[in-house]
CSV table of C-alpha atoms and ligand atoms in Angstrom, one decimal:
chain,number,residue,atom,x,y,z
A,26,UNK,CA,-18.6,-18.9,-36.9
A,27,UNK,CA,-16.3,-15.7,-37.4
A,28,UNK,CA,-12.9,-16.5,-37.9
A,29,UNK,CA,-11.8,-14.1,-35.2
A,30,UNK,CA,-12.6,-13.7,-31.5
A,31,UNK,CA,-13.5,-9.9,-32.1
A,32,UNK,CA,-15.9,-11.0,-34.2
A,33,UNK,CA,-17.5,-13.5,-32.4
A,34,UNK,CA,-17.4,-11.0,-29.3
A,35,UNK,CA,-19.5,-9.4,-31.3
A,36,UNK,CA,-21.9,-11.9,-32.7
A,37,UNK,CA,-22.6,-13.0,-29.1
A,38,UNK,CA,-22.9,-9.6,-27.9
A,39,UNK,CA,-25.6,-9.4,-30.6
A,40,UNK,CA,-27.3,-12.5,-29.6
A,41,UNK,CA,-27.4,-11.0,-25.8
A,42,UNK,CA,-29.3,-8.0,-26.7
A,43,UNK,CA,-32.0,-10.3,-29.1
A,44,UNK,CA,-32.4,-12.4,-26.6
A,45,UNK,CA,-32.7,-9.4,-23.9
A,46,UNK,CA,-35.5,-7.8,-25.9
A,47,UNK,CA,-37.1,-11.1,-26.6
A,48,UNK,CA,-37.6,-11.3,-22.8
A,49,UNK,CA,-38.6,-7.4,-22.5
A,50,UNK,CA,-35.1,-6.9,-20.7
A,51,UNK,CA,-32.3,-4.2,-21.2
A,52,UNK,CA,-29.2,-5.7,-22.5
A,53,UNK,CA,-27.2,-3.6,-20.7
A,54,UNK,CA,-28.7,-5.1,-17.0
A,55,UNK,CA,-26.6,-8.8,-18.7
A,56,UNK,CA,-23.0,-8.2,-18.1
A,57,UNK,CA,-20.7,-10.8,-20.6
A,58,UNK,CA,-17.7,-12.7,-18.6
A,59,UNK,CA,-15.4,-13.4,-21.1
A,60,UNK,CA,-14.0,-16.8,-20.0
A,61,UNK,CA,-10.6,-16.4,-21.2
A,62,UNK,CA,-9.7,-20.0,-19.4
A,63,UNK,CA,-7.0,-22.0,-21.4
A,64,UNK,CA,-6.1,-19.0,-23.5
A,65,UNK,CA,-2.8,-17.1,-23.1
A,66,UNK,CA,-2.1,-13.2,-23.1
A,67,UNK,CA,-1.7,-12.9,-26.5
A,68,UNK,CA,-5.4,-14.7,-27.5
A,69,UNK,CA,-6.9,-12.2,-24.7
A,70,UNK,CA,-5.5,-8.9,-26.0
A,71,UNK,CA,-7.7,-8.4,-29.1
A,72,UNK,CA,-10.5,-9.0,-27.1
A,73,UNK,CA,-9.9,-6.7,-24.9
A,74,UNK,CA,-8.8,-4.0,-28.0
A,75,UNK,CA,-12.8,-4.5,-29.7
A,76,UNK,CA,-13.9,-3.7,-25.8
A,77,UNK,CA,-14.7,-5.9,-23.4
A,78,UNK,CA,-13.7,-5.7,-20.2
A,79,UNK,CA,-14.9,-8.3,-18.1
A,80,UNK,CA,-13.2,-11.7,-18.1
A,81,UNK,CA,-13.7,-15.2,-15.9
A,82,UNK,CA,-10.7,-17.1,-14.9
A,83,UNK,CA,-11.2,-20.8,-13.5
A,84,UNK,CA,-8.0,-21.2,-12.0
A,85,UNK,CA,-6.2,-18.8,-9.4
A,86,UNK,CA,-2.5,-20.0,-10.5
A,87,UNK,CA,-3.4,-19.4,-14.4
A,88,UNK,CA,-5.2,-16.3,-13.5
A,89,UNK,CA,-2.1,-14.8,-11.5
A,90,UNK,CA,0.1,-15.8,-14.7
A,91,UNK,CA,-1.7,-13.7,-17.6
A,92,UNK,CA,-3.8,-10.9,-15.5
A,93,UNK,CA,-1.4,-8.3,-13.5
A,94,UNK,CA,0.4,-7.4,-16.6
A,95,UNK,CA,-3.4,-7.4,-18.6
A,96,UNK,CA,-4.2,-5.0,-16.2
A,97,UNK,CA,-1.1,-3.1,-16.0
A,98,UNK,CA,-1.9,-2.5,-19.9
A,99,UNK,CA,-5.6,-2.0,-19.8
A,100,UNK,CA,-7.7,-0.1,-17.5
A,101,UNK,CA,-11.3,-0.8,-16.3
A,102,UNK,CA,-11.0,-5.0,-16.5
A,103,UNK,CA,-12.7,-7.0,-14.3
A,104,UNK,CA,-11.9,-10.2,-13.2
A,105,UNK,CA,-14.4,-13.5,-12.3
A,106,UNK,CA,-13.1,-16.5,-10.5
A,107,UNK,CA,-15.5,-19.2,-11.8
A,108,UNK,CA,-13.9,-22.4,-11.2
A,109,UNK,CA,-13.6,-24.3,-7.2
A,110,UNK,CA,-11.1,-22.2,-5.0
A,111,UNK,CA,-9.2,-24.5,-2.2
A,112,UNK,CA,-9.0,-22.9,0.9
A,113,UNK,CA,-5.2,-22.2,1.0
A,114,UNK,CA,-5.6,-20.2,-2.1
A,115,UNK,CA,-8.2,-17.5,-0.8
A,116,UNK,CA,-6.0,-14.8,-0.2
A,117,UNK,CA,-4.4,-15.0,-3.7
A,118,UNK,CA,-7.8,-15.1,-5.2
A,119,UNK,CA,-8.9,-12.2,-3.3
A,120,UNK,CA,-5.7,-10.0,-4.1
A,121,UNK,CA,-6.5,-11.1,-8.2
A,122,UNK,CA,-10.3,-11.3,-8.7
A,123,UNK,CA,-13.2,-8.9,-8.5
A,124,UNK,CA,-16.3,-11.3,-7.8
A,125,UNK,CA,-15.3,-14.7,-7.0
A,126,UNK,CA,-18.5,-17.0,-8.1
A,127,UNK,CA,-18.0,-20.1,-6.5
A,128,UNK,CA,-18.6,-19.5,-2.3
A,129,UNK,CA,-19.5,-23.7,-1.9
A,130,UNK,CA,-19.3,-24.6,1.4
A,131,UNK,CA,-18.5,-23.1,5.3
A,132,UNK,CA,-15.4,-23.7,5.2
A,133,UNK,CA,-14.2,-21.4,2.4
A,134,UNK,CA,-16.7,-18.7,3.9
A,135,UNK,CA,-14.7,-18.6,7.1
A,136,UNK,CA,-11.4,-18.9,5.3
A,137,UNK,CA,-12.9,-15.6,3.8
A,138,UNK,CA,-13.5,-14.2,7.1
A,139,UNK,CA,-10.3,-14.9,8.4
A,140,UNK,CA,-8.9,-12.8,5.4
A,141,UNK,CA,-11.1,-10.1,6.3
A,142,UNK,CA,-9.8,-10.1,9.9
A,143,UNK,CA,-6.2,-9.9,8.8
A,144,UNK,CA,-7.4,-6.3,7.0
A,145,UNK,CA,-8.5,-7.8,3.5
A,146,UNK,CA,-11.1,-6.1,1.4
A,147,UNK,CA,-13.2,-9.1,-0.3
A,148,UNK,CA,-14.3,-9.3,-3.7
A,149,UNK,CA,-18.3,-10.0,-4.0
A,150,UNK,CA,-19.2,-13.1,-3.6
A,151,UNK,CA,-21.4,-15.4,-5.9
A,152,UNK,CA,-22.6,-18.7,-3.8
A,153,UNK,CA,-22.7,-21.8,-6.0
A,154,UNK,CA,-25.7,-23.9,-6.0
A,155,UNK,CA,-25.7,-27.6,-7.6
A,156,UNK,CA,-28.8,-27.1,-9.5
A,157,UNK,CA,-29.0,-30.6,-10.3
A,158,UNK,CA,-27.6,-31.7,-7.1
A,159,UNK,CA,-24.7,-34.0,-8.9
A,160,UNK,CA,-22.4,-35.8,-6.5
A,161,UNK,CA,-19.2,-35.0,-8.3
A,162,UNK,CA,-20.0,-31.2,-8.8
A,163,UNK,CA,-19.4,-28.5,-6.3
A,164,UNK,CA,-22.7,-26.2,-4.7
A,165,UNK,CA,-24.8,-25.9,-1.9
A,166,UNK,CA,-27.8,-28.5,-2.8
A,167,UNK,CA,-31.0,-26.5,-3.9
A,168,UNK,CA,-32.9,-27.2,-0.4
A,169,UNK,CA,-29.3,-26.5,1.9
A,170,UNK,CA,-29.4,-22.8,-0.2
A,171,UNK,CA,-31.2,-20.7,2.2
A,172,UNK,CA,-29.4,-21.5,5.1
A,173,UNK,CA,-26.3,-21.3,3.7
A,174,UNK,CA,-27.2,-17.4,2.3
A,175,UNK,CA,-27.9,-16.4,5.4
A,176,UNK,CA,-24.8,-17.6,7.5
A,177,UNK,CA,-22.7,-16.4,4.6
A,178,UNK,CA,-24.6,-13.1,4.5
A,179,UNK,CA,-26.4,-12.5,7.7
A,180,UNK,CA,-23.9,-14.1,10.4
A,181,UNK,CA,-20.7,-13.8,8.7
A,182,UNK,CA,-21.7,-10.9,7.1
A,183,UNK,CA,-19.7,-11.8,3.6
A,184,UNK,CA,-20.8,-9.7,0.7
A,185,UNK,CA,-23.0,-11.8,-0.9
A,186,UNK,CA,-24.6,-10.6,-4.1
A,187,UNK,CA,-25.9,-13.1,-6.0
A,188,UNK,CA,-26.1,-17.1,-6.8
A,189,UNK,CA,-24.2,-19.2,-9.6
A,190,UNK,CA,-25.1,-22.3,-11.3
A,191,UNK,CA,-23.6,-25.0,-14.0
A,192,UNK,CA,-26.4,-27.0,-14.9
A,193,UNK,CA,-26.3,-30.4,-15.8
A,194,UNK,CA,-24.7,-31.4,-19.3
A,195,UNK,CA,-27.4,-33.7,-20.6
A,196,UNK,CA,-30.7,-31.9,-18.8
A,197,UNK,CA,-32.6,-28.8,-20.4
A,198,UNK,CA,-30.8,-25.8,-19.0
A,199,UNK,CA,-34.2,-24.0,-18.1
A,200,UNK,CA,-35.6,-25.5,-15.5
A,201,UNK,CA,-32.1,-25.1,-13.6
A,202,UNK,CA,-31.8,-21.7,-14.3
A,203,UNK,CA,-35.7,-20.9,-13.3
A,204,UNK,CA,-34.8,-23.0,-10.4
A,205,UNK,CA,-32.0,-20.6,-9.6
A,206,UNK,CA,-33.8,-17.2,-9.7
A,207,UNK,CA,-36.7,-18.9,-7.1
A,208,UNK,CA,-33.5,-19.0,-4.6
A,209,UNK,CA,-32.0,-15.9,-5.3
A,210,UNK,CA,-35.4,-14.0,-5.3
A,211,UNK,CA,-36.5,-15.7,-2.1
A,212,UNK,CA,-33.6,-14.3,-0.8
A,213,UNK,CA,-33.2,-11.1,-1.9
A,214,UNK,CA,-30.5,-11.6,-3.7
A,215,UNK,CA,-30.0,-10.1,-7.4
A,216,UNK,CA,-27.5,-11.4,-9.3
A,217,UNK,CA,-27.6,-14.0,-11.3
A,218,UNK,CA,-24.4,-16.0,-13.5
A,219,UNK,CA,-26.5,-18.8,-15.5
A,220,UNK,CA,-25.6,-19.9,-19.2
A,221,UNK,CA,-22.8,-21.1,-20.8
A,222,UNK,CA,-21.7,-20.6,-24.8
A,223,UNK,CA,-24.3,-23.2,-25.8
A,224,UNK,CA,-27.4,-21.9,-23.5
A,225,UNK,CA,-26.5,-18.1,-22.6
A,226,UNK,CA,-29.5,-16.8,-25.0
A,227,UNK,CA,-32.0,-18.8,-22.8
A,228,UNK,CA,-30.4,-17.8,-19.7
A,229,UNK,CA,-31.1,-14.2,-20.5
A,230,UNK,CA,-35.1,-15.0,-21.3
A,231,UNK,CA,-35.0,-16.8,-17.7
A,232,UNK,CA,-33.1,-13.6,-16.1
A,233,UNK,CA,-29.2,-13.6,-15.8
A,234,UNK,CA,-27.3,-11.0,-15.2
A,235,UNK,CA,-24.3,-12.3,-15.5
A,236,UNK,CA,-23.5,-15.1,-18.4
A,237,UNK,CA,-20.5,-17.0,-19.1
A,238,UNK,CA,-19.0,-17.6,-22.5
A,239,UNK,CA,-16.0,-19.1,-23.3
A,240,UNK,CA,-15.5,-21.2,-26.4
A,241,UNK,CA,-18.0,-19.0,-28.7
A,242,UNK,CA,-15.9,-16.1,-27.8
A,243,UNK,CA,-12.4,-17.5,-28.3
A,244,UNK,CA,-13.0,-21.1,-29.9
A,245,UNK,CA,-12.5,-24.7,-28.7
A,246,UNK,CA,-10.1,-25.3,-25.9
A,247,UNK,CA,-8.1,-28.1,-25.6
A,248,UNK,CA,-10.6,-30.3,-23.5
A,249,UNK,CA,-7.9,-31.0,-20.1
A,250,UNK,CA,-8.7,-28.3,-18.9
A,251,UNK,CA,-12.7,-28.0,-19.2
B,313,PLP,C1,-15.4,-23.0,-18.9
B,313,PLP,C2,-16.6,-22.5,-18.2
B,313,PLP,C3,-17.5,-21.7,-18.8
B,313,PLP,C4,-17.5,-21.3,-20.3
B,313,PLP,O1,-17.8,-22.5,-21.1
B,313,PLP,P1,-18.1,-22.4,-22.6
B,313,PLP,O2,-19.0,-23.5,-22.9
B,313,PLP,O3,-16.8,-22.4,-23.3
B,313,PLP,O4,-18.8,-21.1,-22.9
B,313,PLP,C5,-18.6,-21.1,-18.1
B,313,PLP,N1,-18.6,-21.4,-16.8
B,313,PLP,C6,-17.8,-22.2,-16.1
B,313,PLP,C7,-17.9,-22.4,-14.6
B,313,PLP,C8,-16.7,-22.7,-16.8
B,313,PLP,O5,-15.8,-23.5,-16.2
């Protein structure tokens, strides 16, 4: 692995578009989230510098600390809220983040509702599904999905734009993400955020759009905080 997180923004920009022509896809329909989760200010500038501009954030309070003044410096970013968001936290997360990916249950829809009755614009929205329906992990169960799209979408009216998964540690990442395109094509819905550092190549054969890479981008974290 490079020594430096430019580098390896590279390298796995590189992997991206192999994998993207492997599977007869333009690269440029995959956008990269940076996770930048753990890292401070500092660790995310040179990323930024070699060009990238979208960046995913699993916590609103660690978000809110490095990201206004990011942007004040740095023009175009875009920001992903990929970890759970409490209710009591919406309104920050929709003044910080772009897409949030993790819509997971009715009662942060409505919390998102009630913001946009106060006058807020929302962010899109990503629902999450538990792909392999774990007990401890948050998502709408595979065969709750379509219900849940269409009160979030067709009676709230939230601007849902595409589905989210985090597969299982120990089970093949495939059949989660092939799993998650059936839902999201069944319901019209065209974005997809599947693959992590260790499986985004085989996300992009199955279709993502969007993929998530943290620790090949800017190295280990300290494991507390995931
Ligand atoms: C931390 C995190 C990632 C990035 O994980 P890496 O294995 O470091 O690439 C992706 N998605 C979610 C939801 C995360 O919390």
């Amino acid at each position: 692995m490079p020594a430096d997180a430019a580098a390896r923004l590279s390298e796995v920009k590189n992997r991206i578009a192999e994998a993207a022509r492997g599977a007869e896809r333009q690269a440029e329909d995959v956008t990269l989230v940076a996770v930048s989760k753990t890292f401070d200010a500092e660790e995310i500038r040179p990323v930024i510098e070699a060009g990238q501009r979208v960046f995913g954030e699993n916590r609103v309070q660690e978000a809110h600390g490095k990201w206004p003044k990011l942007r004040e410096d740095y023009s175009g970013l875009q920001l992903h809220l990929i970890g759970p968001l409490q209710t009591n936290k919406v309104k920050d997360a929709i003044a910080l983040f772009d897409v949030i990916e993790t819509l997971d249950r009715e009662k942060l829809a409505r919390a998102f509702v009630k913001e946009r009755e106060r006058g807020a614009a929302l962010p899109e929205l990503f629902i999450q599904i538990n792909t392999g329906e774990e007990p401890q992990k948050a998502g709408i169960l595979p065969k709750e999905a379509d219900a849940f799209i269409a009160l979030c979408r067709d009676e709230l009216g939230l601007p849902v734009t595409g589905l989210m998964c985090i597969p299982p540690v120990e089970e093949e990442p495939s059949l989660h993400f092939a799993l998650l395109k059936k839902i999201a094509e069944r319901n019209g819905l065209t974005k997809l955020s599947m693959g992590m550092s260790a499986d985004y190549d085989v996300a992009v054969t199955f279709g993502a759009t969007h993929v998530r890479v943290g620790s090949a981008i800017f190295g280990e974290r300290p494991s507390v905080n995931g």
